[in-house]
Every structure is written in structure tokens, then in C-alpha cells.
Amino acid sequence: MKLNHDLSKKHSIHFFFKLLLVLLLINILINIAMSNITRNFIKNQNIVHLRSSIEIYADSVNEKLHSVERFMYSTITHNESLEKLNHVQTFLDYQEDLKKVQTSFAEFEYQNETHMTFLLETDSTDYFINVSNLYIPYEDYLLLKSNLKSLRSDISDRKWKNVTTKNSEYLVKSVHYEGKIIYAVISSEDILKPLRKLNIGNNGKLSLKEPNNIPSENYLIHAQNEKTHLPFDIYVLVDYAEVFRNITLLEVFLSAVPIIITILSIIIILYIRQWMIKPITRLTERLSQLGDSIPPSEFFISEGILEIDKANDKLNKVIFDMQELKIREYHSQLELKKIELNYLKNQIRPHFYLNMLSMIHSMLQTKNYKEIEELTILTSNYLRHLFMANQDFSELKDEVQHIKDYLEIQRIRYGNSIYFSLNYSDDLQNTLVPSLLLQTFIENTIKHGFSFQDLFTILLSIKK
């Protein structure tokens, strides 16, 4: 209420100039605060999105790993061909049984869309062979062959193991049963491949081990196996500088725009104040001091601005012209009243109406009552239009009807010696035309051209 009361008062341009500066500064501060709030909100939303994606991914991986484990246990305990491979047999039998085992693993791989390598080791025959597609480099396969020997003694541990070679990291699951061992091997790169689609920046990293030397501008998301129920932890290093580069540029732009607008506004306001507001203020002050007893020329001086100087030059003339205009307007009103009076007098046309009365009197003597009634109605309509035609313009349909009434009176007066033809479009009926203009032409035509000896023809065509 107090602010509204203060703004309702009259203030100078300096007050509004300072008020505008304060508002611009407040706008800058609000814009900076909103930018920070927006940036933090987007970052938090991105973290929530990443965590949700990791949880969804963890559920999917858990389901696949459990299906792999169930398949491995089922195969090692119930597959007859696998049992035969653990005993000495001919080469043809070995090839046939191995093919059956590989077919079983291939069908599982096709149904579950897994990129996992399955290896088989037997005690009796000392075989170490792959029974599925090989998704690991052959060099790593040889290294894993020696490393996996250490897992044979750890029969009770059924967890997935982390095995590292020179260049890669693998997860290995082993299942032991009656001298047979099945290994499931998958690289960490294949496990983390679905998460590569996440936007973590060019310098972001996905790994199963905690990264070292984390930059301060990056953010680490640690998905612990206690929460994900995976046999490993997941570490997602987010490169915020890269992920939010476009947002940062937008924030800088949005922060710079109010500052630029403020500077330009100050420059424009100062210019307007110096070269427009001050001269107009002086002109207003001089106009407020203008009185009837003081000549206007004493108040208007040159301001150095073309428009204001022209206004100063015209103001004296305008003031004097206004006084003269009032006098002229008064005389014009008097003259207009005289013209209107003369116009009405001329419209009455006494000789025309005397003729009408004489015609009615003659018809009474001859008892032509029907024609008297018709003539009376036509004359009444004719007079009504004349007295209503006090405006400058009338609609065309009214003027045409007035002409028809006038010609009908002449027909009663002169008989069928006058032929009238009218041609105009219906869309012109509401067009405004000068009042009595057409009737005047028709009346003058009959007055100066009519003769009882010949048929008198009037053709009237109206076009837009």
C-alpha cells in the first residue's frame, strides 16, 4: 500500500531513473540466483536419473546372472553328453558329445542374448575347452586358463570372482560337480556396456573398481552390491564440466543479458534525459506560465532540437489562430442556420404543392376518389422524404423510392406520357448518396424536356 501511495505521487524524472536502476539490479540478482538454483536442480535430477538407470540395470543383470547360474547347475548335473566327456572315449564319440554340449550352450545363449563365454574342465580326461562362442581374446583365454586353475580348490565359494589379465578385467563363475567344472566368463566391458549410453561426459568413467584421483569438478556415484544385490560394485564417474557445458554457456548468456540491458538502458536514459526530457520539461513549464495578458512569443526560446523549435514557432500561431477560429466558428454557425432555413424553404416549393391541391380539387369535382387517395398517399410520402432529408447523405434505396413517388405523381398529372426505366444492382441499395441529388436531376429533366406531343422517356442507370 505504501509503495502504491509513493508511486501515485508526482515525481521527477530523476526519481524514476533511480527506480529503474534499482529494479535492474534486483533483476540481475534474481537472475543469478535462479541460474544457480536451476543448475543445482538439474544436477540433482541428473544424479537421480543415473541412480535410477543403475538400479534398473542391476535388476536386469541380476536376472541374467541367476539364469546363467541355474543353467550351469542344471547342465553339470543332468547333461549326459557332458558326463560322457568326463570319461575316456573314442574321438568320434568325443566329437559327437562335444557338439551336443555346445548346441545346448548355443541355444541358451540365443534365448537369453548373453555374450558370455562358457569353459569346461574335466578331471578324468584333463580337458579344458570352450563349449560356447569365445567372446574373449585368445591371449586372455590362455591367461585365464592358468588363472582358473586356482579356483578348482575353492569348491565351496559360489560367488562370482574378479579375475584380471594384462589388459582386461573379467567376472568368473565356476560350478563344480563330480570331477566336472563349468566356468562362465564375461568381461567387465560387456557387463557395463548398457550403461555406456548414459551421458556422463567425455571424461566420465564406468568401472567395477573405485577410481583414484577424482577431479573436484567430477561426481562419483557408488552403487554398492549390498543395495544392487550384484556380485560387484559399480562406480560411475560423471564429468559435470562436459555434461553441463551447454547449460553453463546458457547460464552465462542469461546472466550477461540483464547486465548488457542495464548498461544500454542507462546510456539511453541519460541520452533521452539530456536531449528530450529536459527540453520538454522547460517547454511544459513555459506553457504552464502562459497567460492571456502575456504574449506567447516571450516564453518560447530555441532548445537546439528541431522538433521542439518547430513546436515553439507554431505555438504562437496556434494560440492566435484559436482565438480567431472561435470568432469564425460563431459566424459560421449563424451562416449555417441561415442556409438550412433557406434550404427548407426551397424544398417546400409552394407552386408544386399548389398544383397538387388544385389537382385534388379537380378530382373531387369529377369524383375520382381512387386517384385522390393514391395522389394523397404519394404526396404524403414525397413530403415526408423532403422533411426527413436534413442529412447530407441518404441510402440509395430511399432516394430511388422518392424518385418513384415523384414520377407517379407526374403520371397522375400528365397521364402515361412519361416512361421511366431504372437500372442498378441490388448490392448498391444501402450505398450512401447525397440527399435529393437524383430527384433534382429527374425533376429538371421533366421540367425542361417534357412535351405532350411525344412519349417522354427517362433512363436512369446507377453503377458503382
mmCIF file of N, CA and C in Angstrom, residues 210-280:
data_model
loop_
_atom_site.group_PDB
_atom_site.id
_atom_site.type_symbol
_atom_site.label_atom_id
_atom_site.label_comp_id
_atom_site.label_asym_id
_atom_site.label_seq_id
_atom_site.Cartn_x
_atom_site.Cartn_y
_atom_site.Cartn_z
ATOM 1 N N GLU A 210 36.953 -48.810 -7.686
ATOM 2 C CA GLU A 210 36.888 -47.392 -7.339
ATOM 3 C C GLU A 210 38.046 -46.647 -7.998
ATOM 4 N N PRO A 211 37.724 -45.589 -8.777
ATOM 5 C CA PRO A 211 38.800 -44.837 -9.440
ATOM 6 C C PRO A 211 39.586 -43.988 -8.447
ATOM 7 N N ASN A 212 40.833 -43.722 -8.815
ATOM 8 C CA ASN A 212 41.706 -42.890 -7.979
ATOM 9 C C ASN A 212 41.820 -41.491 -8.562
ATOM 10 N N ASN A 213 42.233 -40.544 -7.706
ATOM 11 C CA ASN A 213 42.468 -39.148 -8.134
ATOM 12 C C ASN A 213 41.251 -38.573 -8.866
ATOM 13 N N ILE A 214 40.148 -38.514 -8.160
ATOM 14 C CA ILE A 214 38.914 -37.980 -8.746
ATOM 15 C C ILE A 214 38.996 -36.456 -8.795
ATOM 16 N N PRO A 215 38.849 -35.828 -9.962
ATOM 17 C CA PRO A 215 38.867 -34.355 -10.047
ATOM 18 C C PRO A 215 37.721 -33.744 -9.240
ATOM 19 N N SER A 216 37.943 -32.526 -8.768
ATOM 20 C CA SER A 216 36.942 -31.864 -7.921
ATOM 21 C C SER A 216 35.662 -31.546 -8.689
ATOM 22 N N GLU A 217 35.780 -31.298 -10.015
ATOM 23 C CA GLU A 217 34.588 -30.954 -10.782
ATOM 24 C C GLU A 217 33.758 -32.178 -11.168
ATOM 25 N N ASN A 218 34.264 -33.385 -10.880
ATOM 26 C CA ASN A 218 33.529 -34.601 -11.205
ATOM 27 C C ASN A 218 32.763 -35.111 -9.989
ATOM 28 N N TYR A 219 31.808 -35.970 -10.262
ATOM 29 C CA TYR A 219 30.964 -36.532 -9.207
ATOM 30 C C TYR A 219 30.960 -38.049 -9.342
ATOM 31 N N LEU A 220 31.184 -38.737 -8.209
ATOM 32 C CA LEU A 220 31.276 -40.194 -8.216
ATOM 33 C C LEU A 220 29.998 -40.796 -7.638
ATOM 34 N N ILE A 221 29.400 -41.701 -8.403
ATOM 35 C CA ILE A 221 28.238 -42.460 -7.939
ATOM 36 C C ILE A 221 28.701 -43.885 -7.649
ATOM 37 N N HIS A 222 28.492 -44.306 -6.406
ATOM 38 C CA HIS A 222 28.923 -45.639 -5.987
ATOM 39 C C HIS A 222 27.691 -46.492 -5.729
ATOM 40 N N ALA A 223 27.471 -47.478 -6.591
ATOM 41 C CA ALA A 223 26.355 -48.404 -6.414
ATOM 42 C C ALA A 223 26.878 -49.646 -5.704
ATOM 43 N N GLN A 224 26.636 -49.743 -4.402
ATOM 44 C CA GLN A 224 27.162 -50.844 -3.606
ATOM 45 C C GLN A 224 26.378 -52.130 -3.862
ATOM 46 N N ASN A 225 27.112 -53.240 -3.784
ATOM 47 C CA ASN A 225 26.470 -54.529 -4.059
ATOM 48 C C ASN A 225 25.434 -54.903 -3.011
ATOM 49 N N GLU A 226 25.542 -54.304 -1.784
ATOM 50 C CA GLU A 226 24.521 -54.580 -0.772
ATOM 51 C C GLU A 226 23.153 -54.050 -1.200
ATOM 52 N N LYS A 227 23.150 -52.975 -1.984
ATOM 53 C CA LYS A 227 21.891 -52.388 -2.439
ATOM 54 C C LYS A 227 21.445 -52.952 -3.789
ATOM 55 N N THR A 228 22.407 -53.182 -4.675
ATOM 56 C CA THR A 228 22.049 -53.671 -6.013
ATOM 57 C C THR A 228 21.913 -55.192 -6.067
ATOM 58 N N HIS A 229 22.481 -55.885 -5.014
ATOM 59 C CA HIS A 229 22.474 -57.355 -4.970
ATOM 60 C C HIS A 229 23.264 -57.964 -6.124
ATOM 61 N N LEU A 230 24.160 -57.178 -6.700
ATOM 62 C CA LEU A 230 25.060 -57.704 -7.717
ATOM 63 C C LEU A 230 26.299 -58.268 -7.039
ATOM 64 N N PRO A 231 27.033 -59.126 -7.690
ATOM 65 C CA PRO A 231 28.259 -59.672 -7.090
ATOM 66 C C PRO A 231 29.444 -58.711 -7.202
ATOM 67 N N PHE A 232 29.188 -57.473 -7.494
ATOM 68 C CA PHE A 232 30.254 -56.480 -7.645
ATOM 69 C C PHE A 232 29.678 -55.091 -7.401
ATOM 70 N N ASP A 233 30.564 -54.136 -7.138
ATOM 71 C CA ASP A 233 30.182 -52.724 -7.014
ATOM 72 C C ASP A 233 30.327 -52.045 -8.373
ATOM 73 N N ILE A 234 29.550 -50.976 -8.555
ATOM 74 C CA ILE A 234 29.628 -50.193 -9.792
ATOM 75 C C ILE A 234 30.011 -48.767 -9.429
ATOM 76 N N TYR A 235 30.994 -48.233 -10.146
ATOM 77 C CA TYR A 235 31.442 -46.856 -9.920
ATOM 78 C C TYR A 235 31.223 -46.064 -11.210
ATOM 79 N N VAL A 236 30.463 -44.980 -11.073
ATOM 80 C CA VAL A 236 30.168 -44.108 -12.215
ATOM 81 C C VAL A 236 30.738 -42.732 -11.907
ATOM 82 N N LEU A 237 31.737 -42.337 -12.679
ATOM 83 C CA LEU A 237 32.357 -41.022 -12.510
ATOM 84 C C LEU A 237 31.771 -40.080 -13.562
ATOM 85 N N VAL A 238 31.051 -39.046 -13.107
ATOM 86 C CA VAL A 238 30.353 -38.122 -14.002
ATOM 87 C C VAL A 238 31.210 -36.878 -14.204
ATOM 88 N N ASP A 239 31.478 -36.558 -15.468
ATOM 89 C CA ASP A 239 32.223 -35.348 -15.826
ATOM 90 C C ASP A 239 31.222 -34.199 -15.978
ATOM 91 N N TYR A 240 30.973 -33.487 -14.873
ATOM 92 C CA TYR A 240 29.952 -32.441 -14.900
ATOM 93 C C TYR A 240 30.316 -31.303 -15.843
ATOM 94 N N ALA A 241 31.603 -30.994 -15.934
ATOM 95 C CA ALA A 241 32.008 -29.884 -16.807
ATOM 96 C C ALA A 241 31.599 -30.137 -18.248
ATOM 97 N N GLU A 242 31.662 -31.397 -18.680
ATOM 98 C CA GLU A 242 31.291 -31.736 -20.053
ATOM 99 C C GLU A 242 29.786 -31.910 -20.197
ATOM 100 N N VAL A 243 29.174 -32.575 -19.204
ATOM 101 C CA VAL A 243 27.734 -32.842 -19.288
ATOM 102 C C VAL A 243 26.939 -31.556 -19.302
ATOM 103 N N PHE A 244 27.350 -30.596 -18.474
ATOM 104 C CA PHE A 244 26.587 -29.357 -18.333
ATOM 105 C C PHE A 244 27.255 -28.183 -19.045
ATOM 106 N N ARG A 245 28.044 -28.486 -20.077
ATOM 107 C CA ARG A 245 28.714 -27.402 -20.791
ATOM 108 C C ARG A 245 27.713 -26.464 -21.445
ATOM 109 N N ASN A 246 26.744 -27.021 -22.156
ATOM 110 C CA ASN A 246 25.748 -26.174 -22.821
ATOM 111 C C ASN A 246 24.912 -25.401 -21.818
ATOM 112 N N ILE A 247 24.567 -26.063 -20.706
ATOM 113 C CA ILE A 247 23.788 -25.374 -19.677
ATOM 114 C C ILE A 247 24.599 -24.246 -19.064
ATOM 115 N N THR A 248 25.899 -24.476 -18.855
ATOM 116 C CA THR A 248 26.754 -23.425 -18.293
ATOM 117 C C THR A 248 26.845 -22.231 -19.235
ATOM 118 N N LEU A 249 27.010 -22.510 -20.537
ATOM 119 C CA LEU A 249 27.053 -21.415 -21.506
ATOM 120 C C LEU A 249 25.742 -20.648 -21.522
ATOM 121 N N LEU A 250 24.636 -21.373 -21.419
ATOM 122 C CA LEU A 250 23.332 -20.709 -21.382
ATOM 123 C C LEU A 250 23.189 -19.846 -20.137
ATOM 124 N N GLU A 251 23.680 -20.344 -19.002
ATOM 125 C CA GLU A 251 23.609 -19.564 -17.761
ATOM 126 C C GLU A 251 24.444 -18.295 -17.872
ATOM 127 N N VAL A 252 25.635 -18.416 -18.465
ATOM 128 C CA VAL A 252 26.473 -17.222 -18.643
ATOM 129 C C VAL A 252 25.774 -16.211 -19.543
ATOM 130 N N PHE A 253 25.161 -16.720 -20.609
ATOM 131 C CA PHE A 253 24.444 -15.821 -21.519
ATOM 132 C C PHE A 253 23.276 -15.144 -20.821
ATOM 133 N N LEU A 254 22.495 -15.939 -20.070
ATOM 134 C CA LEU A 254 21.343 -15.371 -19.369
ATOM 135 C C LEU A 254 21.771 -14.384 -18.290
ATOM 136 N N SER A 255 22.920 -14.624 -17.681
ATOM 137 C CA SER A 255 23.412 -13.682 -16.674
ATOM 138 C C SER A 255 23.946 -12.409 -17.314
ATOM 139 N N ALA A 256 24.517 -12.544 -18.516
ATOM 140 C CA ALA A 256 25.092 -11.368 -19.175
ATOM 141 C C ALA A 256 24.034 -10.480 -19.803
ATOM 142 N N VAL A 257 22.921 -11.078 -20.226
ATOM 143 C CA VAL A 257 21.877 -10.287 -20.892
ATOM 144 C C VAL A 257 21.349 -9.167 -20.012
ATOM 145 N N PRO A 258 20.962 -9.432 -18.729
ATOM 146 C CA PRO A 258 20.484 -8.310 -17.901
ATOM 147 C C PRO A 258 21.525 -7.221 -17.690
ATOM 148 N N ILE A 259 22.800 -7.631 -17.576
ATOM 149 C CA ILE A 259 23.850 -6.625 -17.388
ATOM 150 C C ILE A 259 23.968 -5.743 -18.628
ATOM 151 N N ILE A 260 23.963 -6.374 -19.800
ATOM 152 C CA ILE A 260 24.045 -5.597 -21.041
ATOM 153 C C ILE A 260 22.836 -4.686 -21.187
ATOM 154 N N ILE A 261 21.658 -5.233 -20.870
ATOM 155 C CA ILE A 261 20.444 -4.415 -20.954
ATOM 156 C C ILE A 261 20.512 -3.246 -19.984
ATOM 157 N N THR A 262 21.056 -3.490 -18.789
ATOM 158 C CA THR A 262 21.180 -2.411 -17.795
ATOM 159 C C THR A 262 22.079 -1.292 -18.308
ATOM 160 N N ILE A 263 23.233 -1.671 -18.857
ATOM 161 C CA ILE A 263 24.169 -0.654 -19.358
ATOM 162 C C ILE A 263 23.551 0.133 -20.507
ATOM 163 N N LEU A 264 22.947 -0.581 -21.457
ATOM 164 C CA LEU A 264 22.313 0.107 -22.582
ATOM 165 C C LEU A 264 21.158 0.979 -22.119
ATOM 166 N N SER A 265 20.412 0.503 -21.126
ATOM 167 C CA SER A 265 19.284 1.294 -20.617
ATOM 168 C C SER A 265 19.768 2.581 -19.973
ATOM 169 N N ILE A 266 20.865 2.481 -19.215
ATOM 170 C CA ILE A 266 21.407 3.689 -18.573
ATOM 171 C C ILE A 266 21.856 4.697 -19.625
ATOM 172 N N ILE A 267 22.544 4.201 -20.661
ATOM 173 C CA ILE A 267 23.012 5.110 -21.716
ATOM 174 C C ILE A 267 21.834 5.764 -22.426
ATOM 175 N N ILE A 268 20.822 4.964 -22.755
ATOM 176 C CA ILE A 268 19.651 5.514 -23.456
ATOM 177 C C ILE A 268 18.899 6.499 -22.577
ATOM 178 N N ILE A 269 18.756 6.159 -21.290
ATOM 179 C CA ILE A 269 18.030 7.054 -20.376
ATOM 180 C C ILE A 269 18.759 8.379 -20.225
ATOM 181 N N LEU A 270 20.085 8.319 -20.084
ATOM 182 C CA LEU A 270 20.853 9.565 -19.963
ATOM 183 C C LEU A 270 20.724 10.411 -21.222
ATOM 184 N N TYR A 271 20.771 9.747 -22.368
ATOM 185 C CA TYR A 271 20.633 10.489 -23.622
ATOM 186 C C TYR A 271 19.254 11.121 -23.736
ATOM 187 N N ILE A 272 18.212 10.335 -23.435
ATOM 188 C CA ILE A 272 16.844 10.870 -23.511
ATOM 189 C C ILE A 272 16.647 11.991 -22.499
ATOM 190 N N ARG A 273 17.221 11.812 -21.323
ATOM 191 C CA ARG A 273 17.073 12.841 -20.283
ATOM 192 C C ARG A 273 17.712 14.154 -20.713
ATOM 193 N N GLN A 274 18.884 14.052 -21.352
ATOM 194 C CA GLN A 274 19.606 15.268 -21.716
ATOM 195 C C GLN A 274 18.994 15.967 -22.921
ATOM 196 N N TRP A 275 18.572 15.188 -23.918
ATOM 197 C CA TRP A 275 18.185 15.792 -25.190
ATOM 198 C C TRP A 275 16.684 15.766 -25.468
ATOM 199 N N MET A 276 15.920 15.153 -24.573
ATOM 200 C CA MET A 276 14.475 15.128 -24.798
ATOM 201 C C MET A 276 13.685 15.560 -23.569
ATOM 202 N N ILE A 277 13.979 14.928 -22.423
ATOM 203 C CA ILE A 277 13.180 15.206 -21.231
ATOM 204 C C ILE A 277 13.370 16.634 -20.752
ATOM 205 N N LYS A 278 14.633 17.077 -20.661
ATOM 206 C CA LYS A 278 14.881 18.444 -20.160
ATOM 207 C C LYS A 278 14.255 19.511 -21.056
ATOM 208 N N PRO A 279 14.439 19.463 -22.387
ATOM 209 C CA PRO A 279 13.763 20.465 -23.229
ATOM 210 C C PRO A 279 12.247 20.408 -23.119
ATOM 211 N N ILE A 280 11.688 19.200 -23.066
ATOM 212 C CA ILE A 280 10.233 19.096 -22.937
ATOM 213 C C ILE A 280 9.770 19.637 -21.597
#
